[in-house]
Amino acid sequence: MARRGTGAENISTKFNQPYVVFYEDRNFQGRSYECSSDCADMSSYLSRCHSCRVQSGCFMVYDRNNYMGNQYFMRRGEYSDFQSMMGMTDIRSCRTIPMHRGSYRMRIYERDNFGGQMHEMMDDCDSIMDRYRMSDCQSCNVMDGHWLMYEQPHFRGRMMYMRPGEYRNFRDMGTSGMRFMSMRRITDMC
């Protein structure tokens, strides 16, 4: 469900589902857009997006349409200025992250098409170099749970959201030369 906001959000019935309000301007000003599902293109609702309030759930936001470009993980809270907080100039699409209850399991591979070294992970890894002596990760198979992969050790730098599925080649996903060096489970109550 998505609708254009009026500036006075009624959130009383929204707490049991993902819910976010995007604003055109910083500090929650300008036109707003209320969203509780995936949105591949926000341009028909807002000409730009510079702040938001996540009332419930977790979201990945993207600086390009169709879930492309730089990504940022958002949990419940207020984000008054994307530029200063995340380095993103605009939000163009968003994806809800469903709550996962159960185990987490992912296989990471050194090369694309599941080649090279393989390691199975069931918990967070703050450095694949330190833990596995792997200098790069180019493909993975997420069997259980939802994960964030980061380009630098210790969960820093640009990130990518991985939901269950096979990812044969990260370069084909528009990562433009990113190397993933740490991985974290999304365990928030989304």
Short mmCIF file of N, CA and C in Angstrom, two decimals, residues 57-62 71-76 95-106 121-125 142 144-150 155 159-164 167 183-190:
data_model
loop_
_atom_site.label_atom_id
_atom_site.label_comp_id
_atom_site.label_asym_id
_atom_site.label_seq_id
_atom_site.Cartn_x
_atom_site.Cartn_y
_atom_site.Cartn_z
N GLY A 57 8.81 -1.54 11.14
CA GLY A 57 9.46 -2.39 10.15
C GLY A 57 10.85 -1.91 9.79
N CYS A 58 11.43 -2.61 8.81
CA CYS A 58 12.76 -2.27 8.29
C CYS A 58 12.66 -2.15 6.77
N PHE A 59 13.48 -1.29 6.20
CA PHE A 59 13.47 -1.02 4.77
C PHE A 59 14.90 -0.91 4.25
N MET A 60 15.08 -1.25 2.98
CA MET A 60 16.28 -0.87 2.24
C MET A 60 15.84 0.25 1.32
N VAL A 61 16.61 1.33 1.30
CA VAL A 61 16.33 2.42 0.36
C VAL A 61 17.46 2.49 -0.64
N TYR A 62 17.14 2.94 -1.85
CA TYR A 62 18.08 2.95 -2.97
C TYR A 62 18.09 4.34 -3.60
N GLN A 71 22.68 1.54 -1.56
CA GLN A 71 21.62 1.06 -0.69
C GLN A 71 21.92 1.48 0.75
N TYR A 72 20.85 1.62 1.52
CA TYR A 72 21.01 1.93 2.93
C TYR A 72 19.91 1.23 3.72
N PHE A 73 20.27 0.62 4.83
CA PHE A 73 19.34 -0.10 5.69
C PHE A 73 18.72 0.88 6.69
N MET A 74 17.40 0.85 6.80
CA MET A 74 16.70 1.75 7.71
C MET A 74 15.78 0.95 8.63
N ARG A 75 15.92 1.20 9.91
CA ARG A 75 15.04 0.61 10.92
C ARG A 75 14.21 1.74 11.51
N ARG A 76 13.35 1.40 12.45
CA ARG A 76 12.48 2.41 13.05
C ARG A 76 13.29 3.60 13.56
N ARG A 95 12.48 -1.01 -0.52
CA ARG A 95 12.03 -2.40 -0.41
C ARG A 95 11.84 -2.73 1.06
N THR A 96 10.70 -3.36 1.39
CA THR A 96 10.48 -3.79 2.77
C THR A 96 11.32 -5.04 3.04
N ILE A 97 11.74 -5.18 4.27
CA ILE A 97 12.48 -6.38 4.67
C ILE A 97 11.59 -7.16 5.62
N PRO A 98 11.15 -8.34 5.20
CA PRO A 98 10.25 -9.10 6.07
C PRO A 98 10.96 -9.60 7.33
N MET A 99 10.19 -9.71 8.39
CA MET A 99 10.74 -10.23 9.63
C MET A 99 11.04 -11.72 9.46
N HIS A 100 12.21 -12.14 9.90
CA HIS A 100 12.61 -13.54 9.77
C HIS A 100 12.76 -14.13 11.16
N ARG A 101 12.10 -15.24 11.39
CA ARG A 101 12.26 -15.99 12.64
C ARG A 101 12.77 -17.36 12.26
N GLY A 102 13.90 -17.69 12.74
CA GLY A 102 14.48 -18.98 12.40
C GLY A 102 15.98 -18.85 12.24
N SER A 103 16.55 -19.85 11.59
CA SER A 103 18.00 -19.89 11.44
C SER A 103 18.45 -19.00 10.29
N TYR A 104 19.74 -18.73 10.28
CA TYR A 104 20.38 -17.95 9.22
C TYR A 104 21.47 -18.83 8.63
N ARG A 105 21.52 -18.87 7.29
CA ARG A 105 22.55 -19.68 6.65
C ARG A 105 22.84 -19.11 5.27
N MET A 106 24.14 -18.94 4.99
CA MET A 106 24.58 -18.41 3.71
C MET A 106 25.93 -19.03 3.36
N MET A 121 28.20 -19.77 6.41
CA MET A 121 28.07 -18.87 7.55
C MET A 121 26.69 -19.02 8.17
N MET A 122 26.66 -18.93 9.51
CA MET A 122 25.38 -18.96 10.22
C MET A 122 25.28 -17.79 11.19
N ASP A 123 26.35 -16.98 11.25
CA ASP A 123 26.34 -15.80 12.11
C ASP A 123 27.11 -14.68 11.44
N ASP A 124 27.16 -13.53 12.07
CA ASP A 124 27.83 -12.37 11.49
C ASP A 124 29.32 -12.63 11.32
N CYS A 125 29.90 -11.99 10.33
CA CYS A 125 31.34 -12.08 10.09
C CYS A 125 31.87 -10.68 9.86
N VAL A 142 22.16 -17.57 -0.42
CA VAL A 142 21.50 -17.32 0.86
C VAL A 142 20.40 -18.36 1.00
N ASP A 144 18.93 -19.24 4.23
CA ASP A 144 17.98 -18.86 5.27
C ASP A 144 18.29 -17.46 5.78
N GLY A 145 17.26 -16.68 6.01
CA GLY A 145 17.42 -15.36 6.61
C GLY A 145 17.70 -14.28 5.59
N HIS A 146 17.82 -13.07 6.12
CA HIS A 146 18.11 -11.89 5.32
C HIS A 146 19.42 -11.30 5.85
N TRP A 147 20.29 -10.87 4.93
CA TRP A 147 21.65 -10.46 5.27
C TRP A 147 21.99 -9.12 4.65
N LEU A 148 22.95 -8.42 5.27
CA LEU A 148 23.58 -7.25 4.69
C LEU A 148 25.04 -7.58 4.46
N MET A 149 25.53 -7.26 3.26
CA MET A 149 26.94 -7.46 2.95
C MET A 149 27.57 -6.07 2.80
N TYR A 150 28.76 -5.91 3.37
CA TYR A 150 29.43 -4.61 3.40
C TYR A 150 30.74 -4.68 2.62
N PHE A 155 31.67 -4.11 9.12
CA PHE A 155 30.35 -3.62 8.74
C PHE A 155 30.35 -2.13 8.39
N MET A 159 26.73 -0.99 1.30
CA MET A 159 26.14 -2.27 1.66
C MET A 159 25.20 -2.76 0.57
N MET A 160 24.89 -4.06 0.65
CA MET A 160 23.91 -4.66 -0.25
C MET A 160 23.05 -5.63 0.53
N TYR A 161 21.75 -5.55 0.27
CA TYR A 161 20.76 -6.42 0.91
C TYR A 161 20.66 -7.73 0.14
N MET A 162 20.74 -8.85 0.86
CA MET A 162 20.63 -10.18 0.26
C MET A 162 19.51 -10.94 0.93
N ARG A 163 18.52 -11.32 0.14
CA ARG A 163 17.44 -12.16 0.66
C ARG A 163 17.65 -13.57 0.14
N PRO A 164 16.90 -14.55 0.60
CA PRO A 164 17.14 -15.93 0.15
C PRO A 164 17.13 -16.05 -1.38
N TYR A 167 23.01 -15.88 -5.86
CA TYR A 167 23.61 -14.68 -6.44
C TYR A 167 24.91 -15.12 -7.09
N MET A 183 29.80 -9.43 6.57
CA MET A 183 28.39 -9.79 6.41
C MET A 183 27.71 -9.79 7.77
N ARG A 184 26.46 -9.33 7.77
CA ARG A 184 25.70 -9.28 9.02
C ARG A 184 24.27 -9.75 8.78
N ARG A 185 23.74 -10.54 9.72
CA ARG A 185 22.34 -10.98 9.65
C ARG A 185 21.44 -9.81 10.02
N ILE A 186 20.30 -9.72 9.37
CA ILE A 186 19.29 -8.71 9.77
C ILE A 186 18.41 -9.39 10.81
N THR A 187 18.70 -9.09 12.07
CA THR A 187 17.98 -9.73 13.17
C THR A 187 17.02 -8.77 13.85
N ASP A 188 16.94 -7.54 13.38
CA ASP A 188 16.02 -6.56 13.96
C ASP A 188 14.59 -7.08 13.88
N MET A 189 13.78 -6.65 14.78
CA MET A 189 12.36 -6.98 14.71
C MET A 189 11.74 -6.11 13.63
N CYS A 190 11.84 -6.57 12.42
CA CYS A 190 11.36 -5.78 11.29
C CYS A 190 9.89 -5.98 11.12
#
